[in-house]
Amino acid sequence: MKFFVDTAEIDAIRELAETGLLDGVTTNPSLIAKSGRDFMEVTREICSIVDGPVSAEVVALDHATMMKEAEKLRRIADNVCIKVPLTVDGLKTCRKLTGDGTMVNVTLCFSANQALLAAKAGATFISPFVGRHDDNGTDGMDLIRDIRLIYDNYAFDTEILVASVRHVTHVLESARIGADVMTAPPKVIFALFDHVLTEKGIEGFLKDWEKTGQSIL
């Protein structure tokens, strides 16, 4: 399963990229606004840090303007992935862009039916939002299971990109189900490293090492 980070914070992206575990980045207008930086500038910098897809989202609602925005965005770098909403115009744009060889991430997916439409439109990635389903009292991971089944039934190439990931259990369940990608905030990805027994083990090893009075350096 690929690991994308959902942020526009450059320092966090650099730190994760240095681990060698980061496969891509997702952004949206809200994350860019939170960074307080120019949209084009921050997107260009992110693309220079990671080799994998960097999702940059259009803000227009009509197909014609989406295409104009997408044309400008995809000139930023070869690894830009255009992000469009799951609407009629969004899928028109998706079909046109993927037909030209451009990566497209279809976002704001909340049903398996929507995911089916996106796959038929040729989406590179579909982004179902599991956390927001959980917020409404339903299990967001059930949506991922349904999409996985449908995509496998028809051998769609569209990759399932689990979004709105809130905690490490979402990551684990995504991997169990067989999602292709998950995108999470930096704090969730860093939390994957943590385990109390790992911490205790390191503490014990260091205490025993100190008793030897030796030094590696």
JSON list of C-alpha atoms in Angstrom, two decimals:
[
{"chain": "A", "resi": 1, "resn": "MET", "atom": "CA", "xyz": [0.00, 0.00, 0.00]},
{"chain": "A", "resi": 2, "resn": "LYS", "atom": "CA", "xyz": [1.33, 3.41, -0.96]},
{"chain": "A", "resi": 3, "resn": "PHE", "atom": "CA", "xyz": [1.67, 6.12, 1.68]},
{"chain": "A", "resi": 4, "resn": "PHE", "atom": "CA", "xyz": [0.67, 9.67, 0.74]},
{"chain": "A", "resi": 5, "resn": "VAL", "atom": "CA", "xyz": [0.73, 12.52, 3.24]},
{"chain": "A", "resi": 6, "resn": "ASP", "atom": "CA", "xyz": [-2.21, 14.91, 3.33]},
{"chain": "A", "resi": 7, "resn": "THR", "atom": "CA", "xyz": [-0.67, 18.30, 4.01]},
{"chain": "A", "resi": 8, "resn": "ALA", "atom": "CA", "xyz": [0.87, 21.40, 2.50]},
{"chain": "A", "resi": 9, "resn": "GLU", "atom": "CA", "xyz": [3.40, 21.82, 5.31]},
{"chain": "A", "resi": 10, "resn": "ILE", "atom": "CA", "xyz": [6.82, 21.66, 3.68]},
{"chain": "A", "resi": 11, "resn": "ASP", "atom": "CA", "xyz": [8.81, 20.71, 6.80]},
{"chain": "A", "resi": 12, "resn": "ALA", "atom": "CA", "xyz": [6.59, 17.69, 7.47]},
{"chain": "A", "resi": 13, "resn": "ILE", "atom": "CA", "xyz": [6.79, 16.57, 3.85]},
{"chain": "A", "resi": 14, "resn": "ARG", "atom": "CA", "xyz": [10.59, 16.84, 3.86]},
{"chain": "A", "resi": 15, "resn": "GLU", "atom": "CA", "xyz": [10.88, 14.84, 7.09]},
{"chain": "A", "resi": 16, "resn": "LEU", "atom": "CA", "xyz": [8.66, 12.06, 5.81]},
{"chain": "A", "resi": 17, "resn": "ALA", "atom": "CA", "xyz": [10.38, 12.04, 2.42]},
{"chain": "A", "resi": 18, "resn": "GLU", "atom": "CA", "xyz": [13.70, 11.47, 4.18]},
{"chain": "A", "resi": 19, "resn": "THR", "atom": "CA", "xyz": [12.36, 8.20, 5.64]},
{"chain": "A", "resi": 20, "resn": "GLY", "atom": "CA", "xyz": [11.98, 6.81, 2.12]},
{"chain": "A", "resi": 21, "resn": "LEU", "atom": "CA", "xyz": [8.42, 5.75, 2.97]},
{"chain": "A", "resi": 22, "resn": "LEU", "atom": "CA", "xyz": [6.56, 8.59, 1.28]},
{"chain": "A", "resi": 23, "resn": "ASP", "atom": "CA", "xyz": [5.03, 7.80, -2.10]},
{"chain": "A", "resi": 24, "resn": "GLY", "atom": "CA", "xyz": [3.11, 11.01, -2.78]},
{"chain": "A", "resi": 25, "resn": "VAL", "atom": "CA", "xyz": [1.28, 14.04, -1.40]},
{"chain": "A", "resi": 26, "resn": "THR", "atom": "CA", "xyz": [-2.33, 15.19, -1.44]},
{"chain": "A", "resi": 27, "resn": "THR", "atom": "CA", "xyz": [-3.35, 18.79, -0.98]},
{"chain": "A", "resi": 28, "resn": "ASN", "atom": "CA", "xyz": [-6.61, 20.73, -1.21]},
{"chain": "A", "resi": 29, "resn": "PRO", "atom": "CA", "xyz": [-7.62, 24.39, -1.04]},
{"chain": "A", "resi": 30, "resn": "SER", "atom": "CA", "xyz": [-8.12, 24.18, 2.74]},
{"chain": "A", "resi": 31, "resn": "LEU", "atom": "CA", "xyz": [-4.63, 22.78, 3.34]},
{"chain": "A", "resi": 32, "resn": "ILE", "atom": "CA", "xyz": [-3.03, 25.37, 1.07]},
{"chain": "A", "resi": 33, "resn": "ALA", "atom": "CA", "xyz": [-4.91, 28.16, 2.88]},
{"chain": "A", "resi": 34, "resn": "LYS", "atom": "CA", "xyz": [-3.70, 26.76, 6.22]},
{"chain": "A", "resi": 35, "resn": "SER", "atom": "CA", "xyz": [-0.09, 26.98, 5.02]},
{"chain": "A", "resi": 36, "resn": "GLY", "atom": "CA", "xyz": [-0.54, 30.71, 4.37]},
{"chain": "A", "resi": 37, "resn": "ARG", "atom": "CA", "xyz": [1.49, 30.49, 1.17]},
{"chain": "A", "resi": 38, "resn": "ASP", "atom": "CA", "xyz": [0.89, 31.07, -2.53]},
{"chain": "A", "resi": 39, "resn": "PHE", "atom": "CA", "xyz": [-0.90, 28.10, -4.11]},
{"chain": "A", "resi": 40, "resn": "MET", "atom": "CA", "xyz": [1.35, 27.72, -7.14]},
{"chain": "A", "resi": 41, "resn": "GLU", "atom": "CA", "xyz": [4.53, 28.31, -5.17]},
{"chain": "A", "resi": 42, "resn": "VAL", "atom": "CA", "xyz": [3.82, 25.71, -2.49]},
{"chain": "A", "resi": 43, "resn": "THR", "atom": "CA", "xyz": [2.67, 23.14, -5.05]},
{"chain": "A", "resi": 44, "resn": "ARG", "atom": "CA", "xyz": [5.86, 23.62, -7.06]},
{"chain": "A", "resi": 45, "resn": "GLU", "atom": "CA", "xyz": [8.01, 23.17, -3.94]},
{"chain": "A", "resi": 46, "resn": "ILE", "atom": "CA", "xyz": [6.18, 20.00, -2.92]},
{"chain": "A", "resi": 47, "resn": "CYS", "atom": "CA", "xyz": [6.67, 18.56, -6.41]},
{"chain": "A", "resi": 48, "resn": "SER", "atom": "CA", "xyz": [10.41, 19.17, -6.09]},
{"chain": "A", "resi": 49, "resn": "ILE", "atom": "CA", "xyz": [10.58, 17.20, -2.82]},
{"chain": "A", "resi": 50, "resn": "VAL", "atom": "CA", "xyz": [8.70, 14.02, -3.79]},
{"chain": "A", "resi": 51, "resn": "ASP", "atom": "CA", "xyz": [8.93, 11.97, -6.95]},
{"chain": "A", "resi": 52, "resn": "GLY", "atom": "CA", "xyz": [5.43, 10.52, -6.65]},
{"chain": "A", "resi": 53, "resn": "PRO", "atom": "CA", "xyz": [2.05, 12.09, -7.46]},
{"chain": "A", "resi": 54, "resn": "VAL", "atom": "CA", "xyz": [1.21, 15.46, -5.91]},
{"chain": "A", "resi": 55, "resn": "SER", "atom": "CA", "xyz": [-2.52, 16.16, -6.01]},
{"chain": "A", "resi": 56, "resn": "ALA", "atom": "CA", "xyz": [-3.36, 19.78, -6.84]},
{"chain": "A", "resi": 57, "resn": "GLU", "atom": "CA", "xyz": [-7.07, 20.57, -6.79]},
{"chain": "A", "resi": 58, "resn": "VAL", "atom": "CA", "xyz": [-9.04, 22.73, -9.20]},
{"chain": "A", "resi": 59, "resn": "VAL", "atom": "CA", "xyz": [-11.50, 25.17, -7.64]},
{"chain": "A", "resi": 60, "resn": "ALA", "atom": "CA", "xyz": [-13.78, 25.80, -10.62]},
{"chain": "A", "resi": 61, "resn": "LEU", "atom": "CA", "xyz": [-17.15, 24.04, -10.79]},
{"chain": "A", "resi": 62, "resn": "ASP", "atom": "CA", "xyz": [-17.71, 23.99, -14.56]},
{"chain": "A", "resi": 63, "resn": "HIS", "atom": "CA", "xyz": [-15.89, 21.73, -17.01]},
{"chain": "A", "resi": 64, "resn": "ALA", "atom": "CA", "xyz": [-14.47, 24.47, -19.25]},
{"chain": "A", "resi": 65, "resn": "THR", "atom": "CA", "xyz": [-12.88, 26.38, -16.39]},
{"chain": "A", "resi": 66, "resn": "MET", "atom": "CA", "xyz": [-11.69, 23.19, -14.71]},
{"chain": "A", "resi": 67, "resn": "MET", "atom": "CA", "xyz": [-9.80, 22.37, -17.90]},
{"chain": "A", "resi": 68, "resn": "LYS", "atom": "CA", "xyz": [-8.19, 25.82, -17.96]},
{"chain": "A", "resi": 69, "resn": "GLU", "atom": "CA", "xyz": [-7.11, 25.49, -14.33]},
{"chain": "A", "resi": 70, "resn": "ALA", "atom": "CA", "xyz": [-5.87, 21.95, -14.92]},
{"chain": "A", "resi": 71, "resn": "GLU", "atom": "CA", "xyz": [-3.79, 23.09, -17.88]},
{"chain": "A", "resi": 72, "resn": "LYS", "atom": "CA", "xyz": [-2.04, 25.64, -15.70]},
{"chain": "A", "resi": 73, "resn": "LEU", "atom": "CA", "xyz": [-1.55, 23.22, -12.82]},
{"chain": "A", "resi": 74, "resn": "ARG", "atom": "CA", "xyz": [-0.12, 20.38, -14.86]},
{"chain": "A", "resi": 75, "resn": "ARG", "atom": "CA", "xyz": [2.57, 22.70, -16.21]},
{"chain": "A", "resi": 76, "resn": "ILE", "atom": "CA", "xyz": [4.01, 23.01, -12.69]},
{"chain": "A", "resi": 77, "resn": "ALA", "atom": "CA", "xyz": [5.74, 19.61, -12.81]},
{"chain": "A", "resi": 78, "resn": "ASP", "atom": "CA", "xyz": [5.46, 16.18, -14.41]},
{"chain": "A", "resi": 79, "resn": "ASN", "atom": "CA", "xyz": [4.27, 14.60, -11.15]},
{"chain": "A", "resi": 80, "resn": "VAL", "atom": "CA", "xyz": [1.25, 16.88, -10.66]},
{"chain": "A", "resi": 81, "resn": "CYS", "atom": "CA", "xyz": [-1.98, 14.92, -10.32]},
{"chain": "A", "resi": 82, "resn": "ILE", "atom": "CA", "xyz": [-5.06, 17.02, -11.03]},
{"chain": "A", "resi": 83, "resn": "LYS", "atom": "CA", "xyz": [-7.70, 16.71, -8.33]},
{"chain": "A", "resi": 84, "resn": "VAL", "atom": "CA", "xyz": [-11.35, 17.16, -9.32]},
{"chain": "A", "resi": 85, "resn": "PRO", "atom": "CA", "xyz": [-14.62, 16.80, -7.37]},
{"chain": "A", "resi": 86, "resn": "LEU", "atom": "CA", "xyz": [-16.97, 13.92, -7.99]},
{"chain": "A", "resi": 87, "resn": "THR", "atom": "CA", "xyz": [-19.55, 15.86, -9.99]},
{"chain": "A", "resi": 88, "resn": "VAL", "atom": "CA", "xyz": [-20.78, 15.59, -13.57]},
{"chain": "A", "resi": 89, "resn": "ASP", "atom": "CA", "xyz": [-18.39, 18.34, -14.68]},
{"chain": "A", "resi": 90, "resn": "GLY", "atom": "CA", "xyz": [-15.62, 16.87, -12.56]},
{"chain": "A", "resi": 91, "resn": "LEU", "atom": "CA", "xyz": [-15.91, 13.51, -14.30]},
{"chain": "A", "resi": 92, "resn": "LYS", "atom": "CA", "xyz": [-16.10, 15.16, -17.72]},
{"chain": "A", "resi": 93, "resn": "THR", "atom": "CA", "xyz": [-12.81, 16.82, -16.84]},
{"chain": "A", "resi": 94, "resn": "CYS", "atom": "CA", "xyz": [-11.42, 13.54, -15.53]},
{"chain": "A", "resi": 95, "resn": "ARG", "atom": "CA", "xyz": [-12.20, 11.74, -18.80]},
{"chain": "A", "resi": 96, "resn": "LYS", "atom": "CA", "xyz": [-10.61, 14.49, -20.88]},
{"chain": "A", "resi": 97, "resn": "LEU", "atom": "CA", "xyz": [-7.46, 14.74, -18.77]},
{"chain": "A", "resi": 98, "resn": "THR", "atom": "CA", "xyz": [-6.79, 11.03, -18.41]},
{"chain": "A", "resi": 99, "resn": "GLY", "atom": "CA", "xyz": [-7.35, 10.70, -22.15]},
{"chain": "A", "resi": 100, "resn": "ASP", "atom": "CA", "xyz": [-4.39, 13.07, -22.56]},
{"chain": "A", "resi": 101, "resn": "GLY", "atom": "CA", "xyz": [-2.26, 11.02, -20.16]},
{"chain": "A", "resi": 102, "resn": "THR", "atom": "CA", "xyz": [-2.67, 13.29, -17.12]},
{"chain": "A", "resi": 103, "resn": "MET", "atom": "CA", "xyz": [-3.08, 11.75, -13.66]},
{"chain": "A", "resi": 104, "resn": "VAL", "atom": "CA", "xyz": [-6.42, 12.57, -12.05]},
{"chain": "A", "resi": 105, "resn": "ASN", "atom": "CA", "xyz": [-7.53, 12.14, -8.45]},
{"chain": "A", "resi": 106, "resn": "VAL", "atom": "CA", "xyz": [-11.34, 12.22, -8.10]},
{"chain": "A", "resi": 107, "resn": "THR", "atom": "CA", "xyz": [-12.13, 13.47, -4.61]},
{"chain": "A", "resi": 108, "resn": "LEU", "atom": "CA", "xyz": [-15.08, 13.80, -2.24]},
{"chain": "A", "resi": 109, "resn": "CYS", "atom": "CA", "xyz": [-16.31, 10.27, -2.87]},
{"chain": "A", "resi": 110, "resn": "PHE", "atom": "CA", "xyz": [-18.88, 9.05, -0.37]},
{"chain": "A", "resi": 111, "resn": "SER", "atom": "CA", "xyz": [-20.52, 6.06, -2.07]},
{"chain": "A", "resi": 112, "resn": "ALA", "atom": "CA", "xyz": [-19.53, 2.97, -4.01]},
{"chain": "A", "resi": 113, "resn": "ASN", "atom": "CA", "xyz": [-21.78, 4.12, -6.85]},
{"chain": "A", "resi": 114, "resn": "GLN", "atom": "CA", "xyz": [-19.75, 7.32, -7.13]},
{"chain": "A", "resi": 115, "resn": "ALA", "atom": "CA", "xyz": [-16.54, 5.29, -7.13]},
{"chain": "A", "resi": 116, "resn": "LEU", "atom": "CA", "xyz": [-17.91, 3.17, -9.98]},
{"chain": "A", "resi": 117, "resn": "LEU", "atom": "CA", "xyz": [-18.60, 6.31, -12.01]},
{"chain": "A", "resi": 118, "resn": "ALA", "atom": "CA", "xyz": [-15.09, 7.62, -11.39]},
{"chain": "A", "resi": 119, "resn": "ALA", "atom": "CA", "xyz": [-13.52, 4.36, -12.52]},
{"chain": "A", "resi": 120, "resn": "LYS", "atom": "CA", "xyz": [-15.61, 4.37, -15.70]},
{"chain": "A", "resi": 121, "resn": "ALA", "atom": "CA", "xyz": [-14.43, 7.95, -16.30]},
{"chain": "A", "resi": 122, "resn": "GLY", "atom": "CA", "xyz": [-10.84, 6.71, -16.20]},
{"chain": "A", "resi": 123, "resn": "ALA", "atom": "CA", "xyz": [-9.76, 8.17, -12.85]},
{"chain": "A", "resi": 124, "resn": "THR", "atom": "CA", "xyz": [-6.20, 7.41, -11.79]},
{"chain": "A", "resi": 125, "resn": "PHE", "atom": "CA", "xyz": [-7.22, 7.60, -8.12]},
{"chain": "A", "resi": 126, "resn": "ILE", "atom": "CA", "xyz": [-10.56, 7.64, -6.32]},
{"chain": "A", "resi": 127, "resn": "SER", "atom": "CA", "xyz": [-10.56, 9.29, -2.89]},
{"chain": "A", "resi": 128, "resn": "PRO", "atom": "CA", "xyz": [-13.30, 7.93, -0.59]},
{"chain": "A", "resi": 129, "resn": "PHE", "atom": "CA", "xyz": [-13.51, 9.85, 2.70]},
{"chain": "A", "resi": 130, "resn": "VAL", "atom": "CA", "xyz": [-13.68, 7.33, 5.56]},
{"chain": "A", "resi": 131, "resn": "GLY", "atom": "CA", "xyz": [-13.35, 9.71, 8.50]},
{"chain": "A", "resi": 132, "resn": "ARG", "atom": "CA", "xyz": [-16.34, 11.80, 7.50]},
{"chain": "A", "resi": 133, "resn": "HIS", "atom": "CA", "xyz": [-18.45, 8.65, 7.26]},
{"chain": "A", "resi": 134, "resn": "ASP", "atom": "CA", "xyz": [-17.35, 7.75, 10.79]},
{"chain": "A", "resi": 135, "resn": "ASP", "atom": "CA", "xyz": [-18.38, 11.24, 11.93]},
{"chain": "A", "resi": 136, "resn": "ASN", "atom": "CA", "xyz": [-21.91, 10.49, 10.71]},
{"chain": "A", "resi": 137, "resn": "GLY", "atom": "CA", "xyz": [-22.18, 7.24, 12.63]},
{"chain": "A", "resi": 138, "resn": "THR", "atom": "CA", "xyz": [-21.34, 4.77, 9.85]},
{"chain": "A", "resi": 139, "resn": "ASP", "atom": "CA", "xyz": [-18.22, 2.67, 9.32]},
{"chain": "A", "resi": 140, "resn": "GLY", "atom": "CA", "xyz": [-16.19, 4.38, 6.61]},
{"chain": "A", "resi": 141, "resn": "MET", "atom": "CA", "xyz": [-14.16, 1.24, 6.02]},
{"chain": "A", "resi": 142, "resn": "ASP", "atom": "CA", "xyz": [-17.28, -0.54, 4.75]},
{"chain": "A", "resi": 143, "resn": "LEU", "atom": "CA", "xyz": [-17.15, 1.87, 1.81]},
{"chain": "A", "resi": 144, "resn": "ILE", "atom": "CA", "xyz": [-13.59, 0.79, 1.05]},
{"chain": "A", "resi": 145, "resn": "ARG", "atom": "CA", "xyz": [-14.62, -2.87, 1.13]},
{"chain": "A", "resi": 146, "resn": "ASP", "atom": "CA", "xyz": [-17.44, -2.22, -1.34]},
{"chain": "A", "resi": 147, "resn": "ILE", "atom": "CA", "xyz": [-15.21, -0.27, -3.72]},
{"chain": "A", "resi": 148, "resn": "ARG", "atom": "CA", "xyz": [-12.49, -2.94, -3.56]},
{"chain": "A", "resi": 149, "resn": "LEU", "atom": "CA", "xyz": [-15.04, -5.62, -4.46]},
{"chain": "A", "resi": 150, "resn": "ILE", "atom": "CA", "xyz": [-16.49, -3.64, -7.37]},
{"chain": "A", "resi": 151, "resn": "TYR", "atom": "CA", "xyz": [-13.10, -2.68, -8.80]},
{"chain": "A", "resi": 152, "resn": "ASP", "atom": "CA", "xyz": [-11.91, -6.28, -8.56]},
{"chain": "A", "resi": 153, "resn": "ASN", "atom": "CA", "xyz": [-15.11, -7.54, -10.21]},
{"chain": "A", "resi": 154, "resn": "TYR", "atom": "CA", "xyz": [-14.41, -5.48, -13.33]},
{"chain": "A", "resi": 155, "resn": "ALA", "atom": "CA", "xyz": [-10.61, -5.19, -13.21]},
{"chain": "A", "resi": 156, "resn": "PHE", "atom": "CA", "xyz": [-10.66, -1.38, -13.08]},
{"chain": "A", "resi": 157, "resn": "ASP", "atom": "CA", "xyz": [-7.23, 0.25, -13.06]},
{"chain": "A", "resi": 158, "resn": "THR", "atom": "CA", "xyz": [-8.36, 3.11, -10.80]},
{"chain": "A", "resi": 159, "resn": "GLU", "atom": "CA", "xyz": [-6.47, 3.02, -7.50]},
{"chain": "A", "resi": 160, "resn": "ILE", "atom": "CA", "xyz": [-8.38, 3.28, -4.22]},
{"chain": "A", "resi": 161, "resn": "LEU", "atom": "CA", "xyz": [-6.88, 6.17, -2.26]},
{"chain": "A", "resi": 162, "resn": "VAL", "atom": "CA", "xyz": [-8.29, 6.11, 1.26]},
{"chain": "A", "resi": 163, "resn": "ALA", "atom": "CA", "xyz": [-8.75, 9.70, 2.43]},
{"chain": "A", "resi": 164, "resn": "SER", "atom": "CA", "xyz": [-9.96, 11.48, 5.55]},
{"chain": "A", "resi": 165, "resn": "VAL", "atom": "CA", "xyz": [-7.81, 9.08, 7.57]},
{"chain": "A", "resi": 166, "resn": "ARG", "atom": "CA", "xyz": [-8.07, 10.01, 11.25]},
{"chain": "A", "resi": 167, "resn": "HIS", "atom": "CA", "xyz": [-6.05, 7.37, 13.13]},
{"chain": "A", "resi": 168, "resn": "VAL", "atom": "CA", "xyz": [-3.72, 4.39, 12.76]},
{"chain": "A", "resi": 169, "resn": "THR", "atom": "CA", "xyz": [-6.59, 1.88, 12.76]},
{"chain": "A", "resi": 170, "resn": "HIS", "atom": "CA", "xyz": [-7.82, 3.42, 9.51]},
{"chain": "A", "resi": 171, "resn": "VAL", "atom": "CA", "xyz": [-4.38, 2.72, 8.05]},
{"chain": "A", "resi": 172, "resn": "LEU", "atom": "CA", "xyz": [-4.39, -0.88, 9.29]},
{"chain": "A", "resi": 173, "resn": "GLU", "atom": "CA", "xyz": [-7.88, -1.57, 7.98]},
{"chain": "A", "resi": 174, "resn": "SER", "atom": "CA", "xyz": [-7.00, -0.02, 4.62]},
{"chain": "A", "resi": 175, "resn": "ALA", "atom": "CA", "xyz": [-4.08, -2.42, 4.28]},
{"chain": "A", "resi": 176, "resn": "ARG", "atom": "CA", "xyz": [-6.20, -5.40, 5.35]},
{"chain": "A", "resi": 177, "resn": "ILE", "atom": "CA", "xyz": [-8.86, -4.61, 2.77]},
{"chain": "A", "resi": 178, "resn": "GLY", "atom": "CA", "xyz": [-6.30, -4.10, 0.03]},
{"chain": "A", "resi": 179, "resn": "ALA", "atom": "CA", "xyz": [-6.54, -0.38, -0.65]},
{"chain": "A", "resi": 180, "resn": "ASP", "atom": "CA", "xyz": [-3.91, 0.81, -3.10]},
{"chain": "A", "resi": 181, "resn": "VAL", "atom": "CA", "xyz": [-3.07, 4.06, -1.31]},
{"chain": "A", "resi": 182, "resn": "MET", "atom": "CA", "xyz": [-3.86, 5.85, 1.91]},
{"chain": "A", "resi": 183, "resn": "THR", "atom": "CA", "xyz": [-3.33, 9.52, 2.60]},
{"chain": "A", "resi": 184, "resn": "ALA", "atom": "CA", "xyz": [-3.11, 10.81, 6.16]},
{"chain": "A", "resi": 185, "resn": "PRO", "atom": "CA", "xyz": [-1.97, 13.87, 8.09]},
{"chain": "A", "resi": 186, "resn": "PRO", "atom": "CA", "xyz": [1.68, 13.77, 9.22]},
{"chain": "A", "resi": 187, "resn": "LYS", "atom": "CA", "xyz": [0.73, 13.07, 12.85]},
{"chain": "A", "resi": 188, "resn": "VAL", "atom": "CA", "xyz": [-1.08, 9.87, 11.85]},
{"chain": "A", "resi": 189, "resn": "ILE", "atom": "CA", "xyz": [1.85, 8.60, 9.79]},
{"chain": "A", "resi": 190, "resn": "PHE", "atom": "CA", "xyz": [4.33, 9.37, 12.57]},
{"chain": "A", "resi": 191, "resn": "ALA", "atom": "CA", "xyz": [2.03, 7.58, 15.03]},
{"chain": "A", "resi": 192, "resn": "LEU", "atom": "CA", "xyz": [2.54, 4.36, 13.05]},
{"chain": "A", "resi": 193, "resn": "PHE", "atom": "CA", "xyz": [6.09, 4.23, 14.42]},
{"chain": "A", "resi": 194, "resn": "ASP", "atom": "CA", "xyz": [4.95, 4.28, 18.04]},
{"chain": "A", "resi": 195, "resn": "HIS", "atom": "CA", "xyz": [4.58, 1.27, 20.32]},
{"chain": "A", "resi": 196, "resn": "VAL", "atom": "CA", "xyz": [5.13, 1.16, 24.06]},
{"chain": "A", "resi": 197, "resn": "LEU", "atom": "CA", "xyz": [7.07, -2.11, 23.83]},
{"chain": "A", "resi": 198, "resn": "THR", "atom": "CA", "xyz": [9.46, -0.64, 21.27]},
{"chain": "A", "resi": 199, "resn": "GLU", "atom": "CA", "xyz": [10.12, 2.27, 23.62]},
{"chain": "A", "resi": 200, "resn": "LYS", "atom": "CA", "xyz": [10.64, -0.06, 26.59]},
{"chain": "A", "resi": 201, "resn": "GLY", "atom": "CA", "xyz": [12.92, -2.28, 24.54]},
{"chain": "A", "resi": 202, "resn": "ILE", "atom": "CA", "xyz": [15.14, 0.63, 23.53]},
{"chain": "A", "resi": 203, "resn": "GLU", "atom": "CA", "xyz": [15.25, 1.84, 27.13]},
{"chain": "A", "resi": 204, "resn": "GLY", "atom": "CA", "xyz": [16.34, -1.60, 28.32]},
{"chain": "A", "resi": 205, "resn": "PHE", "atom": "CA", "xyz": [19.01, -1.99, 25.65]},
{"chain": "A", "resi": 206, "resn": "LEU", "atom": "CA", "xyz": [20.48, 1.41, 26.45]},
{"chain": "A", "resi": 207, "resn": "LYS", "atom": "CA", "xyz": [20.65, 0.66, 30.19]},
{"chain": "A", "resi": 208, "resn": "ASP", "atom": "CA", "xyz": [22.47, -2.62, 29.52]},
{"chain": "A", "resi": 209, "resn": "TRP", "atom": "CA", "xyz": [24.83, -0.88, 27.08]},
{"chain": "A", "resi": 210, "resn": "GLU", "atom": "CA", "xyz": [25.73, 1.80, 29.62]},
{"chain": "A", "resi": 211, "resn": "LYS", "atom": "CA", "xyz": [26.77, -0.94, 32.05]},
{"chain": "A", "resi": 212, "resn": "THR", "atom": "CA", "xyz": [29.43, -2.15, 29.61]},
{"chain": "A", "resi": 213, "resn": "GLY", "atom": "CA", "xyz": [31.19, 1.21, 29.62]},
{"chain": "A", "resi": 214, "resn": "GLN", "atom": "CA", "xyz": [31.84, 0.84, 25.90]},
{"chain": "A", "resi": 215, "resn": "SER", "atom": "CA", "xyz": [31.38, 3.23, 22.97]},
{"chain": "A", "resi": 216, "resn": "ILE", "atom": "CA", "xyz": [30.82, 2.45, 19.32]},
{"chain": "A", "resi": 217, "resn": "LEU", "atom": "CA", "xyz": [32.34, 5.79, 18.23]}
]
